[in-house]
Amino acid sequence: FNAREIIRKKEDRALILLSIEDITSKKKIENDLKTSVSELRKTNDQLDRYVHLASHDLQEPLRKIMIFSDRLTGGGHITDEADKSIIVKIENAAHRMTGLVKGLLEYSRVAHHGDLFEPTDLNSIVNDILSDFELLIEEKGTQVTVEKLSEIEAIPLQMRQLLHNLIGNALKFSKKDVVPEVRISSRPFPQERMGDFPSLSSSRSYIELIVSDNGIGFNPKYKEQIFMIFQRLRQSREHKGSGIGLSLVKKIIENHNGAVYTISEEGKGAEFHVILPVERER
């Protein structure tokens, strides 16, 4: 071998060793990532189970608080007005805590439905939900418009939870001295907009479910924050909330491999756009 050939062979050997080292390094990173993802899933499952059990165990003592406080006020045991006021505050606090516990239970259950996708008629679900809200709709004089909605493959119970929260918010966050209006509609989601949402697949068809209102709205800078658990943008007697409803909506959408975005301004109503696959992933 001449000097040039010896140098070339050394360079080739060095390149081979570098390639082997690079592949080994990538393989280690991939294995570490798989291990981390697996551990994260186990942790999330444990947290979900803990929330479910803890929330379930909290319901019984809360129920007793409400029963005994009701006996005190209703049985004539408390006659002093100041004491009655305190009992009423206890009852109200227990009611709020009960709502929070139920919300946590719903949030934890979303992760435990398994493979329950089936053809789901959104029209039927919306009709049932509007029936549930009948008294509130009449009380506020709300004008509700429902267009023909799509049928998709989904988990029906979760679709009910999703729409119940969105419609409930639209009814709840209305403006004083303005006739509340709520509109529910759906349409095919255009392929040309797929690029706006990285979680969507260009090989699948989607629908866009829209729930809009003319209520108090919210500042657009909070469009991500409103989907975080326990986040409330307003605290008032007129607009109470547990801070769980929209985080539950977001979790359900993620379970269905969809996406969500909002359009809103303070005092100018809000629109929630939910993008869902027409069929489940095969």
CSV table of C-alpha atoms in Angstrom, one decimal:
chain,number,residue,atom,x,y,z
A,1,PHE,CA,0.0,0.0,0.0
A,2,ASN,CA,1.2,3.5,-0.7
A,3,ALA,CA,0.8,6.3,1.8
A,4,ARG,CA,-2.4,7.7,0.1
A,5,GLU,CA,-4.2,4.3,0.3
A,6,ILE,CA,-3.3,3.8,4.0
A,7,ILE,CA,-4.7,7.3,4.8
A,8,ARG,CA,-7.9,6.5,2.8
A,9,LYS,CA,-8.4,3.2,4.6
A,10,LYS,CA,-7.9,4.9,8.0
A,11,GLU,CA,-10.5,7.6,7.0
A,12,ASP,CA,-13.0,4.9,5.9
A,13,ARG,CA,-12.5,3.0,9.1
A,14,ALA,CA,-13.0,6.2,11.1
A,15,LEU,CA,-16.2,6.9,9.2
A,16,ILE,CA,-17.6,3.4,9.8
A,17,LEU,CA,-16.8,3.8,13.5
A,18,LEU,CA,-18.5,7.2,13.6
A,19,SER,CA,-21.6,5.7,11.9
A,20,ILE,CA,-21.8,2.8,14.3
A,21,GLU,CA,-21.4,5.3,17.2
A,22,ASP,CA,-24.1,7.5,15.8
A,23,ILE,CA,-26.6,4.7,15.3
A,24,THR,CA,-25.9,3.4,18.8
A,25,SER,CA,-26.4,6.9,20.2
A,26,LYS,CA,-29.7,7.3,18.3
A,27,LYS,CA,-30.9,3.8,19.5
A,28,LYS,CA,-30.1,4.8,23.1
A,29,ILE,CA,-32.1,8.0,22.8
A,30,GLU,CA,-35.1,6.1,21.2
A,31,ASN,CA,-35.0,3.6,24.0
A,32,ASP,CA,-34.8,6.3,26.7
A,33,LEU,CA,-37.7,8.1,25.1
A,34,LYS,CA,-39.8,5.0,25.0
A,35,THR,CA,-39.1,4.3,28.6
A,36,SER,CA,-39.9,7.9,29.6
A,37,VAL,CA,-43.2,7.8,27.6
A,38,SER,CA,-44.1,4.4,29.3
A,39,GLU,CA,-43.4,5.8,32.7
A,40,LEU,CA,-45.4,9.0,32.0
A,41,ARG,CA,-48.4,6.9,30.9
A,42,LYS,CA,-48.2,4.8,34.1
A,43,THR,CA,-48.0,8.0,36.2
A,44,ASN,CA,-50.9,9.6,34.4
A,45,ASP,CA,-53.0,6.4,34.9
A,46,GLN,CA,-52.2,6.4,38.6
A,47,LEU,CA,-53.1,10.0,38.9
A,48,ASP,CA,-56.4,9.5,37.1
A,49,ARG,CA,-57.2,6.6,39.4
A,50,TYR,CA,-56.3,8.6,42.4
A,51,VAL,CA,-58.5,11.5,41.4
A,52,HIS,CA,-61.3,9.1,40.7
A,53,LEU,CA,-61.1,7.4,44.1
A,54,ALA,CA,-60.4,10.6,46.1
A,55,SER,CA,-63.3,12.4,44.4
A,56,HIS,CA,-65.7,9.4,45.0
A,57,ASP,CA,-64.7,9.2,48.7
A,58,LEU,CA,-65.3,12.9,49.2
A,59,GLN,CA,-68.9,12.7,48.1
A,60,GLU,CA,-70.3,10.9,51.1
A,61,PRO,CA,-69.1,13.4,53.8
A,62,LEU,CA,-70.3,16.3,51.6
A,63,ARG,CA,-73.7,14.7,51.4
A,64,LYS,CA,-73.8,14.4,55.2
A,65,ILE,CA,-72.9,18.1,55.6
A,66,MET,CA,-75.8,19.1,53.3
A,67,ILE,CA,-78.3,16.7,55.0
A,68,PHE,CA,-77.4,17.8,58.6
A,69,SER,CA,-77.3,21.5,57.8
A,70,ASP,CA,-80.7,21.2,56.1
A,71,ARG,CA,-82.1,19.5,59.2
A,72,LEU,CA,-80.7,22.3,61.4
A,73,THR,CA,-82.4,25.0,59.3
A,74,GLY,CA,-85.6,23.1,58.4
A,75,GLY,CA,-86.3,21.6,61.8
A,76,GLY,CA,-86.4,24.8,63.7
A,77,HIS,CA,-83.3,24.0,65.7
A,78,ILE,CA,-81.7,27.3,64.6
A,79,THR,CA,-83.7,30.4,65.4
A,80,ASP,CA,-81.0,33.1,65.5
A,81,GLU,CA,-80.7,34.9,62.1
A,82,ALA,CA,-76.9,35.2,62.4
A,83,ASP,CA,-76.6,31.4,63.0
A,84,LYS,CA,-79.0,30.7,60.1
A,85,SER,CA,-76.8,32.8,57.8
A,86,ILE,CA,-73.8,30.8,58.8
A,87,ILE,CA,-75.6,27.5,58.1
A,88,VAL,CA,-76.6,28.8,54.7
A,89,LYS,CA,-73.0,29.7,53.9
A,90,ILE,CA,-72.0,26.1,55.0
A,91,GLU,CA,-74.7,24.7,52.6
A,92,ASN,CA,-73.5,26.9,49.7
A,93,ALA,CA,-69.9,25.9,50.3
A,94,ALA,CA,-70.9,22.2,50.4
A,95,HIS,CA,-72.9,22.5,47.2
A,96,ARG,CA,-69.9,24.2,45.4
A,97,MET,CA,-67.6,21.5,46.7
A,98,THR,CA,-70.0,18.8,45.4
A,99,GLY,CA,-70.0,20.3,42.0
A,100,LEU,CA,-66.2,20.4,42.0
A,101,VAL,CA,-66.0,16.8,43.1
A,102,LYS,CA,-68.4,15.7,40.3
A,103,GLY,CA,-66.4,17.7,37.8
A,104,LEU,CA,-63.2,15.9,38.9
A,105,LEU,CA,-64.9,12.5,38.6
A,106,GLU,CA,-66.0,13.3,35.1
A,107,TYR,CA,-62.5,14.5,34.2
A,108,SER,CA,-60.9,11.3,35.5
A,109,ARG,CA,-63.5,9.0,33.8
A,110,VAL,CA,-62.7,10.4,30.3
A,111,ALA,CA,-59.4,8.4,30.4
A,112,HIS,CA,-61.2,5.1,31.3
A,113,HIS,CA,-63.8,4.5,28.5
A,114,GLY,CA,-61.6,2.4,26.4
A,115,ASP,CA,-62.6,1.4,22.9
A,116,LEU,CA,-66.2,2.6,22.9
A,117,PHE,CA,-66.4,4.4,19.5
A,118,GLU,CA,-69.7,4.0,17.6
A,119,PRO,CA,-71.8,5.9,15.1
A,120,THR,CA,-73.0,8.9,17.0
A,121,ASP,CA,-75.9,11.3,16.0
A,122,LEU,CA,-75.0,14.7,17.3
A,123,ASN,CA,-78.6,16.0,16.7
A,124,SER,CA,-80.0,13.5,19.2
A,125,ILE,CA,-77.4,14.4,21.8
A,126,VAL,CA,-78.1,18.2,21.4
A,127,ASN,CA,-81.9,17.6,21.6
A,128,ASP,CA,-81.4,15.8,24.9
A,129,ILE,CA,-79.1,18.5,26.3
A,130,LEU,CA,-81.5,21.3,25.4
A,131,SER,CA,-84.2,19.3,27.2
A,132,ASP,CA,-82.0,19.2,30.3
A,133,PHE,CA,-81.5,23.0,30.1
A,134,GLU,CA,-85.2,23.7,29.3
A,135,LEU,CA,-85.8,25.6,32.6
A,136,LEU,CA,-82.7,27.8,32.2
A,137,ILE,CA,-83.5,28.5,28.6
A,138,GLU,CA,-87.1,29.6,29.5
A,139,GLU,CA,-85.9,31.6,32.5
A,140,LYS,CA,-83.4,33.6,30.4
A,141,GLY,CA,-85.6,33.8,27.3
A,142,THR,CA,-82.8,32.3,25.3
A,143,GLN,CA,-83.2,32.0,21.5
A,144,VAL,CA,-81.5,28.7,20.6
A,145,THR,CA,-80.9,27.8,16.9
A,146,VAL,CA,-79.8,24.3,16.0
A,147,GLU,CA,-78.8,23.5,12.4
A,148,LYS,CA,-78.7,20.0,11.0
A,149,LEU,CA,-75.6,18.4,12.6
A,150,SER,CA,-73.4,15.6,11.4
A,151,GLU,CA,-73.2,11.9,12.4
A,152,ILE,CA,-69.7,10.8,13.3
A,153,GLU,CA,-67.9,7.8,14.9
A,154,ALA,CA,-67.3,8.9,18.4
A,155,ILE,CA,-67.8,7.9,22.1
A,156,PRO,CA,-71.4,9.0,22.7
A,157,LEU,CA,-71.0,9.7,26.4
A,158,GLN,CA,-68.0,11.9,25.8
A,159,MET,CA,-69.8,13.8,23.0
A,160,ARG,CA,-72.6,14.4,25.5
A,161,GLN,CA,-70.1,15.7,28.1
A,162,LEU,CA,-68.5,18.0,25.5
A,163,LEU,CA,-71.7,19.5,24.2
A,164,HIS,CA,-73.2,19.8,27.6
A,165,ASN,CA,-70.3,21.9,28.8
A,166,LEU,CA,-70.2,24.1,25.6
A,167,ILE,CA,-73.9,24.7,25.5
A,168,GLY,CA,-74.0,25.2,29.3
A,169,ASN,CA,-71.3,27.9,29.1
A,170,ALA,CA,-73.1,29.6,26.2
A,171,LEU,CA,-76.3,29.8,28.3
A,172,LYS,CA,-74.5,30.7,31.5
A,173,PHE,CA,-72.3,33.6,30.3
A,174,SER,CA,-75.1,35.7,28.9
A,175,LYS,CA,-75.3,39.5,29.1
A,176,LYS,CA,-77.8,41.4,31.2
A,177,ASP,CA,-80.6,43.2,29.4
A,178,VAL,CA,-79.8,41.4,26.1
A,179,VAL,CA,-81.8,38.5,24.8
A,180,PRO,CA,-79.4,35.6,24.9
A,181,GLU,CA,-78.8,33.8,21.5
A,182,VAL,CA,-77.1,30.4,21.1
A,183,ARG,CA,-76.4,28.8,17.8
A,184,ILE,CA,-75.2,25.2,17.2
A,185,SER,CA,-74.1,24.1,13.8
A,186,SER,CA,-71.6,21.9,12.0
A,187,ARG,CA,-69.9,21.8,8.6
A,188,PRO,CA,-67.2,19.8,6.8
A,189,PHE,CA,-63.7,21.0,7.7
A,190,PRO,CA,-61.8,22.2,4.6
A,191,GLN,CA,-58.7,20.3,3.6
A,192,GLU,CA,-56.8,23.6,2.9
A,193,ARG,CA,-57.0,24.5,6.6
A,194,MET,CA,-55.4,21.2,7.8
A,195,GLY,CA,-52.0,22.9,8.0
A,196,ASP,CA,-53.3,25.2,10.7
A,197,PHE,CA,-53.6,22.3,13.1
A,198,PRO,CA,-50.6,19.9,13.3
A,199,SER,CA,-52.6,17.3,15.3
A,200,LEU,CA,-54.9,16.7,12.3
A,201,SER,CA,-54.1,14.1,9.5
A,202,SER,CA,-54.5,15.1,5.9
A,203,SER,CA,-55.6,11.6,5.1
A,204,ARG,CA,-58.8,11.8,7.2
A,205,SER,CA,-62.1,13.7,6.9
A,206,TYR,CA,-63.2,16.1,9.7
A,207,ILE,CA,-66.3,18.0,10.7
A,208,GLU,CA,-66.3,21.4,12.4
A,209,LEU,CA,-68.8,21.7,15.2
A,210,ILE,CA,-69.6,25.3,16.2
A,211,VAL,CA,-71.3,26.5,19.4
A,212,SER,CA,-71.6,30.3,19.4
A,213,ASP,CA,-73.4,32.9,21.6
A,214,ASN,CA,-73.8,36.6,22.0
A,215,GLY,CA,-72.8,36.7,25.7
A,216,ILE,CA,-70.0,38.3,27.7
A,217,GLY,CA,-67.2,36.7,25.7
A,218,PHE,CA,-63.5,36.8,26.8
A,219,ASN,CA,-60.2,38.5,26.0
A,220,PRO,CA,-58.5,36.6,23.1
A,221,LYS,CA,-55.3,36.5,25.1
A,222,TYR,CA,-56.9,33.9,27.3
A,223,LYS,CA,-57.8,31.5,24.4
A,224,GLU,CA,-55.3,28.9,25.6
A,225,GLN,CA,-55.7,29.5,29.4
A,226,ILE,CA,-59.5,28.8,29.4
A,227,PHE,CA,-58.8,25.1,28.6
A,228,MET,CA,-56.5,24.6,31.6
A,229,ILE,CA,-58.0,22.8,34.6
A,230,PHE,CA,-59.2,25.1,37.5
A,231,GLN,CA,-58.8,28.2,35.4
A,232,ARG,CA,-61.6,30.7,35.8
A,233,LEU,CA,-61.6,34.0,33.9
A,234,ARG,CA,-64.4,35.5,36.0
A,235,GLN,CA,-65.5,35.1,39.6
A,236,SER,CA,-69.0,36.5,40.3
A,237,ARG,CA,-72.4,35.4,41.6
A,238,GLU,CA,-73.8,35.6,38.1
A,239,HIS,CA,-71.1,33.5,36.5
A,240,LYS,CA,-70.0,30.6,38.7
A,241,GLY,CA,-67.9,27.7,37.6
A,242,SER,CA,-65.6,24.9,38.8
A,243,GLY,CA,-62.8,25.6,36.3
A,244,ILE,CA,-63.1,22.0,35.0
A,245,GLY,CA,-65.7,22.1,32.2
A,246,LEU,CA,-63.5,23.4,29.3
A,247,SER,CA,-60.5,21.3,30.4
A,248,LEU,CA,-62.8,18.3,30.1
A,249,VAL,CA,-63.9,19.5,26.6
A,250,LYS,CA,-60.2,19.8,25.6
A,251,LYS,CA,-59.4,16.3,27.0
A,252,ILE,CA,-62.4,14.7,25.1
A,253,ILE,CA,-61.3,16.4,21.8
A,254,GLU,CA,-57.7,15.0,22.3
A,255,ASN,CA,-59.2,11.5,23.0
A,256,HIS,CA,-60.9,11.8,19.6
A,257,ASN,CA,-57.7,13.1,17.8
A,258,GLY,CA,-59.4,16.4,17.0
A,259,ALA,CA,-58.6,20.1,17.6
A,260,VAL,CA,-60.3,23.2,19.0
A,261,TYR,CA,-60.1,26.9,18.6
A,262,THR,CA,-62.0,29.9,19.8
A,263,ILE,CA,-63.1,33.3,18.4
A,264,SER,CA,-64.1,35.9,21.0
A,265,GLU,CA,-63.9,39.4,22.3
A,266,GLU,CA,-65.0,40.8,25.6
A,267,GLY,CA,-68.6,41.8,25.5
A,268,LYS,CA,-69.1,40.4,22.0
A,269,GLY,CA,-69.9,36.8,22.5
A,270,ALA,CA,-67.8,33.6,21.9
A,271,GLU,CA,-67.5,30.9,19.3
A,272,PHE,CA,-66.1,27.4,20.1
A,273,HIS,CA,-65.0,25.5,17.0
A,274,VAL,CA,-64.5,21.8,17.6
A,275,ILE,CA,-62.8,19.8,14.8
A,276,LEU,CA,-63.6,16.1,15.0
A,277,PRO,CA,-62.8,13.1,12.7
A,278,VAL,CA,-65.8,11.8,10.8
A,279,GLU,CA,-64.6,8.2,11.3
A,280,ARG,CA,-62.3,6.7,14.0
A,281,GLU,CA,-58.8,5.8,13.1
A,282,ARG,CA,-58.5,2.2,11.8
